[in-house]
Short mmCIF file of C-alpha atoms in Angstrom, two decimals:
data_model
loop_
_atom_site.label_atom_id
_atom_site.label_comp_id
_atom_site.label_asym_id
_atom_site.label_seq_id
_atom_site.Cartn_x
_atom_site.Cartn_y
_atom_site.Cartn_z
CA MET A 29 81.83 -19.46 -70.89
CA LYS A 30 81.84 -18.58 -66.83
CA LYS A 31 78.13 -18.96 -66.37
CA ILE A 32 78.51 -22.88 -67.30
CA LEU A 33 81.46 -23.22 -65.06
CA LEU A 34 79.81 -21.77 -62.43
CA THR A 35 76.86 -24.21 -63.37
CA ILE A 36 79.10 -27.11 -63.50
CA LEU A 37 80.19 -25.93 -60.35
CA ILE A 38 77.44 -25.37 -58.10
CA PHE A 39 76.12 -28.66 -59.65
CA ALA A 40 78.81 -30.65 -58.62
CA CYS A 41 78.68 -29.61 -54.35
CA VAL A 42 74.81 -29.90 -54.04
CA ILE A 43 75.83 -34.04 -55.61
CA VAL A 44 78.86 -33.82 -52.92
CA ALA A 45 76.28 -32.35 -50.69
CA GLY A 46 73.90 -35.73 -51.84
CA LEU A 47 76.38 -38.25 -51.28
CA PHE A 48 77.91 -36.85 -47.93
CA TRP A 49 74.17 -36.96 -46.87
CA ILE A 50 73.29 -40.33 -47.67
CA ARG A 51 75.97 -41.84 -46.12
CA TYR A 52 75.23 -39.64 -42.74
CA LYS A 53 71.62 -41.17 -42.91
CA GLN A 54 73.29 -44.21 -43.81
CA GLN A 55 75.31 -44.50 -40.53
CA ASP A 56 72.28 -43.61 -38.69
CA THR A 57 70.45 -46.52 -39.92
CA ASP A 58 73.37 -48.49 -39.21
CA ILE A 59 73.72 -47.30 -35.94
CA THR A 60 70.32 -48.38 -35.38
CA LYS A 61 69.75 -51.89 -36.77
CA THR A 62 71.42 -54.05 -33.88
CA GLN A 63 68.58 -52.56 -31.04
CA THR A 64 69.30 -50.88 -27.30
CA LYS A 65 67.76 -51.46 -24.02
CA VAL A 66 66.93 -47.98 -22.89
CA GLY A 67 66.41 -48.27 -18.65
CA PHE A 68 63.68 -45.53 -17.50
CA ILE A 69 62.79 -44.08 -13.69
CA LEU A 70 59.63 -43.16 -13.12
CA ASN A 71 58.27 -41.09 -9.68
CA GLY A 72 54.59 -41.95 -11.31
CA THR A 73 53.12 -43.60 -14.10
CA VAL A 74 53.07 -43.47 -17.85
CA ASN A 75 49.53 -42.94 -17.88
CA ASP A 76 48.77 -40.12 -15.36
CA HIS A 77 47.71 -37.94 -17.52
CA SER A 78 50.19 -35.62 -16.62
CA TRP A 79 54.30 -35.85 -15.74
CA GLY A 80 55.01 -39.38 -16.40
CA GLU A 81 52.41 -39.48 -20.01
CA SER A 82 54.84 -36.90 -21.63
CA HIS A 83 58.11 -38.19 -21.85
CA TYR A 84 56.59 -41.99 -21.78
CA ASN A 85 54.66 -40.26 -24.98
CA GLY A 86 58.25 -38.31 -26.03
CA MET A 87 60.06 -41.75 -25.32
CA GLU A 88 57.66 -44.12 -27.31
CA LYS A 89 58.40 -42.03 -30.85
CA SER A 90 62.06 -42.23 -30.33
CA ALA A 91 61.78 -45.44 -29.30
CA GLU A 92 60.19 -46.04 -32.64
CA GLU A 93 62.68 -44.05 -35.04
CA LEU A 94 66.34 -45.18 -33.10
CA ASN A 95 65.03 -49.05 -32.15
CA LEU A 96 64.81 -49.01 -28.50
CA ASN A 97 63.80 -51.80 -26.30
CA VAL A 98 63.04 -48.55 -22.95
CA ILE A 99 62.05 -50.40 -20.28
CA TYR A 100 59.66 -48.46 -18.25
CA LYS A 101 59.64 -48.83 -14.37
CA GLU A 102 57.08 -47.22 -12.96
CA ASN A 103 56.82 -45.43 -8.66
CA VAL A 104 59.81 -45.36 -7.88
CA PRO A 105 60.75 -44.10 -4.70
CA GLU A 106 62.77 -41.07 -5.15
CA ASP A 107 65.11 -42.28 -2.20
CA GLU A 108 68.02 -44.25 -1.90
CA ASN A 109 65.87 -47.55 -3.58
CA SER A 110 65.83 -46.00 -6.87
CA VAL A 111 69.31 -47.43 -6.20
CA ALA A 112 68.61 -50.66 -7.26
CA VAL A 113 66.02 -50.46 -10.02
CA MET A 114 68.90 -48.68 -11.60
CA GLU A 115 71.33 -51.90 -10.95
CA GLU A 116 68.83 -54.50 -12.27
CA LEU A 117 67.77 -52.59 -14.58
CA ILE A 118 71.22 -52.31 -15.84
CA SER A 119 71.68 -55.98 -15.43
CA ASP A 120 69.22 -56.64 -17.95
CA GLY A 121 71.95 -55.02 -20.24
CA CYS A 122 70.63 -51.46 -20.80
CA LYS A 123 72.90 -49.18 -21.55
CA ILE A 124 71.40 -45.91 -21.13
CA ILE A 125 69.43 -44.65 -18.26
CA ILE A 126 66.70 -42.03 -17.75
CA CYS A 127 65.20 -40.91 -14.34
CA ASN A 128 62.47 -38.32 -14.51
CA SER A 129 62.20 -36.65 -11.53
CA PHE A 130 64.89 -34.08 -8.96
CA GLY A 131 64.92 -36.49 -5.99
CA TYR A 132 66.51 -38.84 -8.05
CA GLY A 133 69.83 -36.71 -8.47
CA THR A 134 72.44 -38.02 -5.36
CA TRP A 135 71.31 -41.56 -6.49
CA GLU A 136 71.75 -41.85 -10.11
CA LEU A 137 74.94 -39.53 -9.23
CA GLN A 138 75.96 -42.45 -7.49
CA CYS A 139 75.09 -45.31 -9.65
CA ALA A 140 76.31 -43.42 -12.58
CA GLN A 141 80.48 -42.81 -11.00
CA ASN A 142 80.09 -47.45 -10.62
CA HIS A 143 78.44 -48.29 -14.12
CA PRO A 144 81.25 -45.93 -16.12
CA ASP A 145 80.38 -47.32 -19.88
CA VAL A 146 76.46 -46.95 -18.96
CA SER A 147 75.26 -43.59 -20.46
CA PHE A 148 72.53 -41.33 -17.75
CA PHE A 149 70.25 -38.54 -18.13
CA HIS A 150 68.91 -36.98 -15.31
CA ALA A 151 65.44 -34.86 -16.25
CA THR A 152 65.88 -31.12 -13.69
CA GLY A 153 68.52 -32.69 -12.34
CA VAL A 154 71.71 -30.58 -12.12
CA GLU A 155 74.91 -32.38 -10.60
CA GLU A 156 76.65 -33.67 -14.13
CA SER A 157 79.29 -36.26 -14.71
CA ASP A 158 81.47 -37.63 -17.41
CA ASN A 159 78.19 -40.50 -18.42
CA LEU A 160 75.90 -38.27 -16.16
CA ALA A 161 73.83 -35.50 -18.15
CA THR A 162 70.84 -33.14 -16.86
CA TYR A 163 68.35 -31.51 -18.94
CA PHE A 164 65.35 -29.58 -18.51
CA GLY A 165 63.12 -27.16 -21.25
CA ARG A 166 62.77 -23.42 -20.39
CA ILE A 167 59.16 -24.23 -18.94
CA TYR A 168 58.42 -20.84 -18.16
CA GLN A 169 58.68 -19.74 -21.15
CA MET A 170 55.50 -21.50 -22.40
CA ARG A 171 54.09 -20.50 -17.80
CA TYR A 172 54.60 -16.46 -19.33
CA LEU A 173 51.62 -17.38 -22.53
CA SER A 174 49.60 -19.10 -20.22
CA GLY A 175 49.68 -16.48 -17.43
CA ILE A 176 48.53 -14.27 -20.38
CA VAL A 177 45.13 -16.45 -20.87
CA ALA A 178 44.60 -16.28 -17.46
CA GLY A 179 45.49 -13.00 -16.99
CA LEU A 180 42.74 -11.96 -20.15
CA GLN A 181 39.97 -14.83 -19.17
CA THR A 182 39.40 -13.43 -15.42
CA GLU A 183 36.65 -11.70 -14.41
CA THR A 184 36.98 -11.23 -10.07
CA ASN A 185 40.77 -11.02 -10.39
CA GLU A 186 42.09 -13.71 -8.34
CA ILE A 187 43.76 -16.01 -10.51
CA GLY A 188 44.39 -19.64 -8.33
CA TYR A 189 48.45 -21.69 -8.66
CA VAL A 190 48.20 -24.67 -6.50
CA ALA A 191 52.57 -25.42 -6.22
CA ALA A 192 54.47 -28.82 -5.27
CA MET A 193 56.64 -27.11 -3.38
CA PRO A 194 58.70 -23.98 -2.76
CA ILE A 195 62.23 -24.92 -5.21
CA ALA A 196 64.19 -22.29 -7.64
CA GLU A 197 62.55 -24.34 -10.49
CA VAL A 198 58.80 -24.34 -8.85
CA ASN A 199 59.37 -20.37 -8.08
CA ARG A 200 60.66 -19.92 -11.41
CA GLY A 201 57.30 -20.62 -13.14
CA ILE A 202 54.87 -18.72 -10.18
CA ASN A 203 56.93 -15.81 -11.27
CA ALA A 204 56.92 -16.28 -15.31
CA PHE A 205 52.99 -17.07 -15.04
CA ALA A 206 52.45 -13.32 -13.18
CA LEU A 207 54.73 -11.37 -15.37
CA GLY A 208 52.06 -12.75 -18.49
CA VAL A 209 49.05 -12.18 -16.21
CA ARG A 210 50.14 -8.97 -15.01
CA LEU A 211 51.10 -8.18 -18.28
CA VAL A 212 47.78 -8.00 -18.86
CA ASN A 213 45.89 -7.20 -16.42
CA PRO A 214 47.73 -5.16 -13.74
CA ASP A 215 44.57 -5.54 -11.14
CA ALA A 216 45.43 -9.35 -11.60
CA THR A 217 46.40 -10.97 -7.95
CA VAL A 218 48.45 -14.67 -8.71
CA TYR A 219 47.21 -16.56 -4.65
CA VAL A 220 49.54 -20.11 -4.32
CA LYS A 221 49.21 -22.04 -2.74
CA TRP A 222 51.85 -25.22 -1.41
CA SER A 223 50.48 -28.82 -1.77
CA ASN A 224 54.25 -29.78 -0.56
CA SER A 225 53.74 -32.45 -3.34
CA TRP A 226 54.00 -33.45 -6.96
CA VAL A 227 51.91 -36.28 -7.39
CA GLY A 228 49.80 -37.55 -4.35
CA GLU A 229 46.10 -36.66 -5.31
CA GLU A 230 44.99 -36.10 -1.39
CA GLU A 231 47.40 -33.85 -1.28
CA ASN A 232 47.05 -31.25 -4.53
CA GLY A 233 43.63 -31.77 -4.10
CA GLN A 234 43.49 -29.92 -0.73
CA ALA A 235 45.27 -28.27 -2.01
CA THR A 236 42.72 -26.93 -4.75
CA ARG A 237 39.80 -26.43 -1.57
CA GLU A 238 41.79 -24.09 -0.11
CA LEU A 239 42.78 -21.77 -2.34
CA ILE A 240 39.07 -21.89 -3.92
CA SER A 241 37.82 -21.63 -0.21
CA GLU A 242 39.82 -18.77 0.92
CA HIS A 243 39.80 -16.49 -2.15
CA ASN A 244 37.04 -15.32 -4.52
CA ILE A 245 39.68 -17.62 -8.11
CA ASP A 246 37.87 -18.21 -11.27
CA VAL A 247 41.09 -18.93 -13.53
CA LEU A 248 43.00 -22.33 -11.52
CA ALA A 249 46.84 -22.82 -13.12
CA ILE A 250 49.20 -25.83 -11.77
CA HIS A 251 53.00 -26.76 -11.40
CA ASN A 252 52.33 -30.38 -9.33
CA ASP A 253 51.55 -33.18 -11.71
CA ALA A 254 48.21 -34.59 -10.14
CA MET A 255 45.00 -34.34 -11.51
CA SER A 256 42.66 -33.32 -9.22
CA PRO A 257 43.74 -30.06 -8.81
CA LEU A 258 41.90 -29.67 -12.35
CA GLU A 259 38.22 -31.79 -11.99
CA ILE A 260 37.42 -30.47 -8.28
CA ALA A 261 38.61 -26.46 -10.13
CA ASP A 262 36.20 -28.64 -13.35
CA GLU A 263 33.48 -28.92 -10.55
CA ASN A 264 33.67 -25.53 -9.42
CA LYS A 265 33.30 -24.75 -12.79
CA ILE A 266 36.45 -22.79 -12.40
CA TRP A 267 38.77 -22.47 -15.91
CA THR A 268 41.60 -24.77 -15.49
CA ILE A 269 45.28 -24.15 -16.82
CA GLY A 270 47.19 -27.56 -17.19
CA TYR A 271 50.51 -28.40 -17.71
CA ASN A 272 51.90 -31.27 -19.43
CA VAL A 273 50.27 -32.72 -21.24
CA ASP A 274 46.87 -31.83 -22.77
CA ASN A 275 43.64 -32.63 -21.24
CA SER A 276 41.10 -30.96 -22.88
CA GLN A 277 39.34 -33.71 -24.32
CA ARG A 278 39.18 -34.93 -20.24
CA LEU A 279 37.39 -31.21 -18.66
CA PRO A 280 36.05 -29.86 -22.19
CA ASP A 281 33.78 -27.48 -20.20
CA THR A 282 36.53 -25.07 -18.26
CA TYR A 283 39.91 -26.16 -19.69
CA LEU A 284 41.95 -23.44 -21.70
CA THR A 285 45.68 -24.93 -22.11
CA ALA A 286 48.80 -26.20 -20.70
CA PRO A 287 51.77 -25.97 -21.24
CA VAL A 288 53.24 -29.08 -23.18
CA TRP A 289 56.49 -30.92 -23.86
CA ASN A 290 57.67 -32.58 -26.34
CA TRP A 291 59.97 -34.25 -25.20
CA GLU A 292 60.96 -36.71 -28.29
CA LYS A 293 62.51 -32.97 -29.40
CA PHE A 294 65.38 -34.24 -26.70
CA TYR A 295 65.19 -38.11 -26.39
CA GLU A 296 65.94 -39.34 -30.61
CA PRO A 297 68.68 -36.13 -30.93
CA ARG A 298 70.09 -37.03 -27.28
CA ILE A 299 70.41 -41.08 -27.57
CA LEU A 300 71.04 -40.93 -31.50
CA GLU A 301 74.84 -39.17 -30.33
CA CYS A 302 74.83 -42.37 -27.52
CA LEU A 303 74.82 -44.24 -30.38
CA GLN A 304 77.53 -42.84 -32.51
CA GLY A 305 79.70 -42.73 -28.89
CA LYS A 306 78.95 -38.64 -28.89
CA PHE A 307 77.69 -38.75 -25.77
CA ARG A 308 77.86 -34.71 -23.23
CA GLY A 309 77.72 -35.09 -19.69
CA ILE A 310 76.66 -31.45 -19.46
CA HIS A 311 73.09 -29.79 -18.49
CA TYR A 312 71.20 -29.17 -21.17
CA TRP A 313 68.54 -26.46 -21.30
CA GLU A 314 65.96 -26.25 -24.19
CA GLY A 315 63.85 -23.27 -25.37
CA VAL A 316 60.66 -22.32 -27.45
CA GLU A 317 62.87 -22.25 -29.90
CA THR A 318 63.50 -26.38 -30.38
CA GLY A 319 60.21 -27.37 -30.22
CA ILE A 320 60.80 -29.33 -27.25
CA VAL A 321 58.16 -26.41 -24.98
CA ASP A 322 54.61 -25.65 -26.20
CA LEU A 323 51.28 -24.83 -25.03
CA ALA A 324 48.51 -26.61 -26.04
CA PRO A 325 45.97 -25.72 -28.41
CA PHE A 326 42.93 -22.81 -27.84
CA THR A 327 39.83 -24.84 -26.34
CA LYS A 328 36.62 -22.75 -26.59
CA ASN A 329 36.58 -21.70 -23.65
CA VAL A 330 39.24 -18.83 -24.17
CA LYS A 331 37.85 -15.51 -24.74
CA GLN A 332 38.61 -13.89 -28.25
CA GLY A 333 41.54 -11.21 -29.01
CA THR A 334 43.66 -14.66 -26.43
CA ALA A 335 45.67 -15.62 -28.85
CA GLU A 336 46.27 -12.28 -30.95
CA LYS A 337 48.41 -11.50 -28.15
CA VAL A 338 49.74 -14.79 -27.18
CA GLU A 339 51.50 -15.35 -30.72
CA GLN A 340 52.95 -11.72 -30.38
CA GLU A 341 54.87 -12.61 -27.20
CA ARG A 342 55.69 -16.13 -28.64
CA LYS A 343 57.50 -14.36 -31.10
CA ARG A 344 59.21 -12.20 -29.72
CA LEU A 345 60.26 -15.58 -27.71
CA MET A 346 60.95 -17.32 -30.66
CA ASP A 347 63.32 -14.79 -32.74
CA GLY A 348 65.56 -13.97 -28.92
CA THR A 349 65.26 -10.31 -29.04
CA PHE A 350 62.78 -10.72 -25.23
CA ASP A 351 63.20 -13.11 -22.60
CA VAL A 352 60.70 -14.07 -19.46
CA PHE A 353 62.89 -12.52 -17.45
CA TYR A 354 63.81 -9.38 -18.55
CA GLY A 355 64.10 -6.46 -16.23
CA PRO A 356 62.65 -3.89 -15.13
CA ILE A 357 61.01 -6.83 -12.67
CA VAL A 358 59.39 -5.80 -9.12
CA ASP A 359 59.83 -8.51 -6.38
CA ASN A 360 55.80 -8.18 -4.29
CA GLU A 361 58.26 -6.69 -0.89
CA GLY A 362 58.74 -3.90 -3.65
CA ASN A 363 62.22 -4.46 -4.43
CA VAL A 364 63.99 -4.06 -8.24
CA ARG A 365 64.89 -7.53 -9.13
CA VAL A 366 66.16 -7.12 -11.92
CA LYS A 367 66.74 -3.17 -12.63
CA GLU A 368 65.74 -1.73 -16.61
CA GLY A 369 67.71 -3.05 -19.54
CA GLN A 370 68.82 -6.44 -18.13
CA SER A 371 68.20 -9.92 -18.00
CA MET A 372 68.43 -12.49 -15.22
CA THR A 373 71.63 -15.19 -16.18
CA ASP A 374 70.71 -18.30 -16.71
CA SER A 375 72.81 -19.73 -13.36
CA ALA A 376 70.51 -17.54 -11.38
CA MET A 377 67.02 -18.85 -12.58
CA LEU A 378 68.61 -22.10 -12.05
CA ASN A 379 69.52 -21.05 -9.04
CA ASP A 380 68.29 -18.29 -7.58
CA PHE A 381 64.61 -17.95 -7.27
CA PHE A 382 63.03 -18.34 -4.19
CA TRP A 383 61.52 -15.05 -4.44
CA TYR A 384 58.33 -13.73 -5.95
CA VAL A 385 57.24 -11.04 -8.57
CA GLU A 386 54.37 -7.84 -8.17
CA GLY A 387 50.97 -9.51 -7.88
CA VAL A 388 51.89 -13.55 -6.01
CA VAL A 389 50.43 -13.87 -2.84
CA VAL A 390 52.26 -16.86 -1.35
CA ASP A 391 49.98 -19.37 1.47
CA GLU A 392 52.57 -20.71 3.46
CA ASN A 393 50.90 -22.40 5.25
#
């Protein structure tokens, strides 16, 4: 009799849970019956094969799921002129505004204060308010894994890194990459050259040429949104590690992999919360466990045995027993920055990264 009662109880619980799930999905369906306008401001274009395209791809997938009408504004200056673009989008009926670059922060916060009934999202931003959320992914985790690829791939032990500018986000990526390199190849050096531009093809191309002329580089990685470094490296038969999206088909002879974004993993749940009236003006910093960041599939150019080592480290990141900035970590001047058994806090990683790990040489010119 007890077994029968237990079976009936379990069956009833399953039925109730199923009814709740149906109701939950019905609510989502009801919410998305009405099309919602979203204004999306980019510092580049939707087809740049890089940062802008990664956001566009994720946003389009989310728009299909949530019945969104997304209005994209491309090549918007990261200055006070962006306010007029935001105001135009809001006048057109946009209830959600998204800006995809750090430089919009001051102006987006100003616009958010003037429109408390609109939800704002700021990629890579640092200032939140009741109706403004900032967000990013722990792409440094994927840079660490790509550093392992570079460390095993190099024959000269001289690896180039073209970086946009020395802000905490970029420095964090450089250090994570170098820690991956040095994990498997402690003799390798990562040479960093600043381009002082995210999207400038000429500036990033010039930085690449200087790296190639000054060092015996056989692997090049990037932290910018330009294609010129990859193309110049390809012309010089230098292995490349990209960023933002997978460009392996464009550079089949030299491309290895890339830290990439799956922005739909963020946009779909967060925008659904907006539609449900559950928006939160907080900072989101999501990692590998959410799927927002990933490593592009390895090409045929990657050395044998690399995938196994990368997968070993990925599992450690996934299960939460390890993150990139666990001590001991020594900087490139010999100072202990993170002691053994300790780890950097999120606050330190987000705000205090103005030093470089052992094995990094930065050209300050």
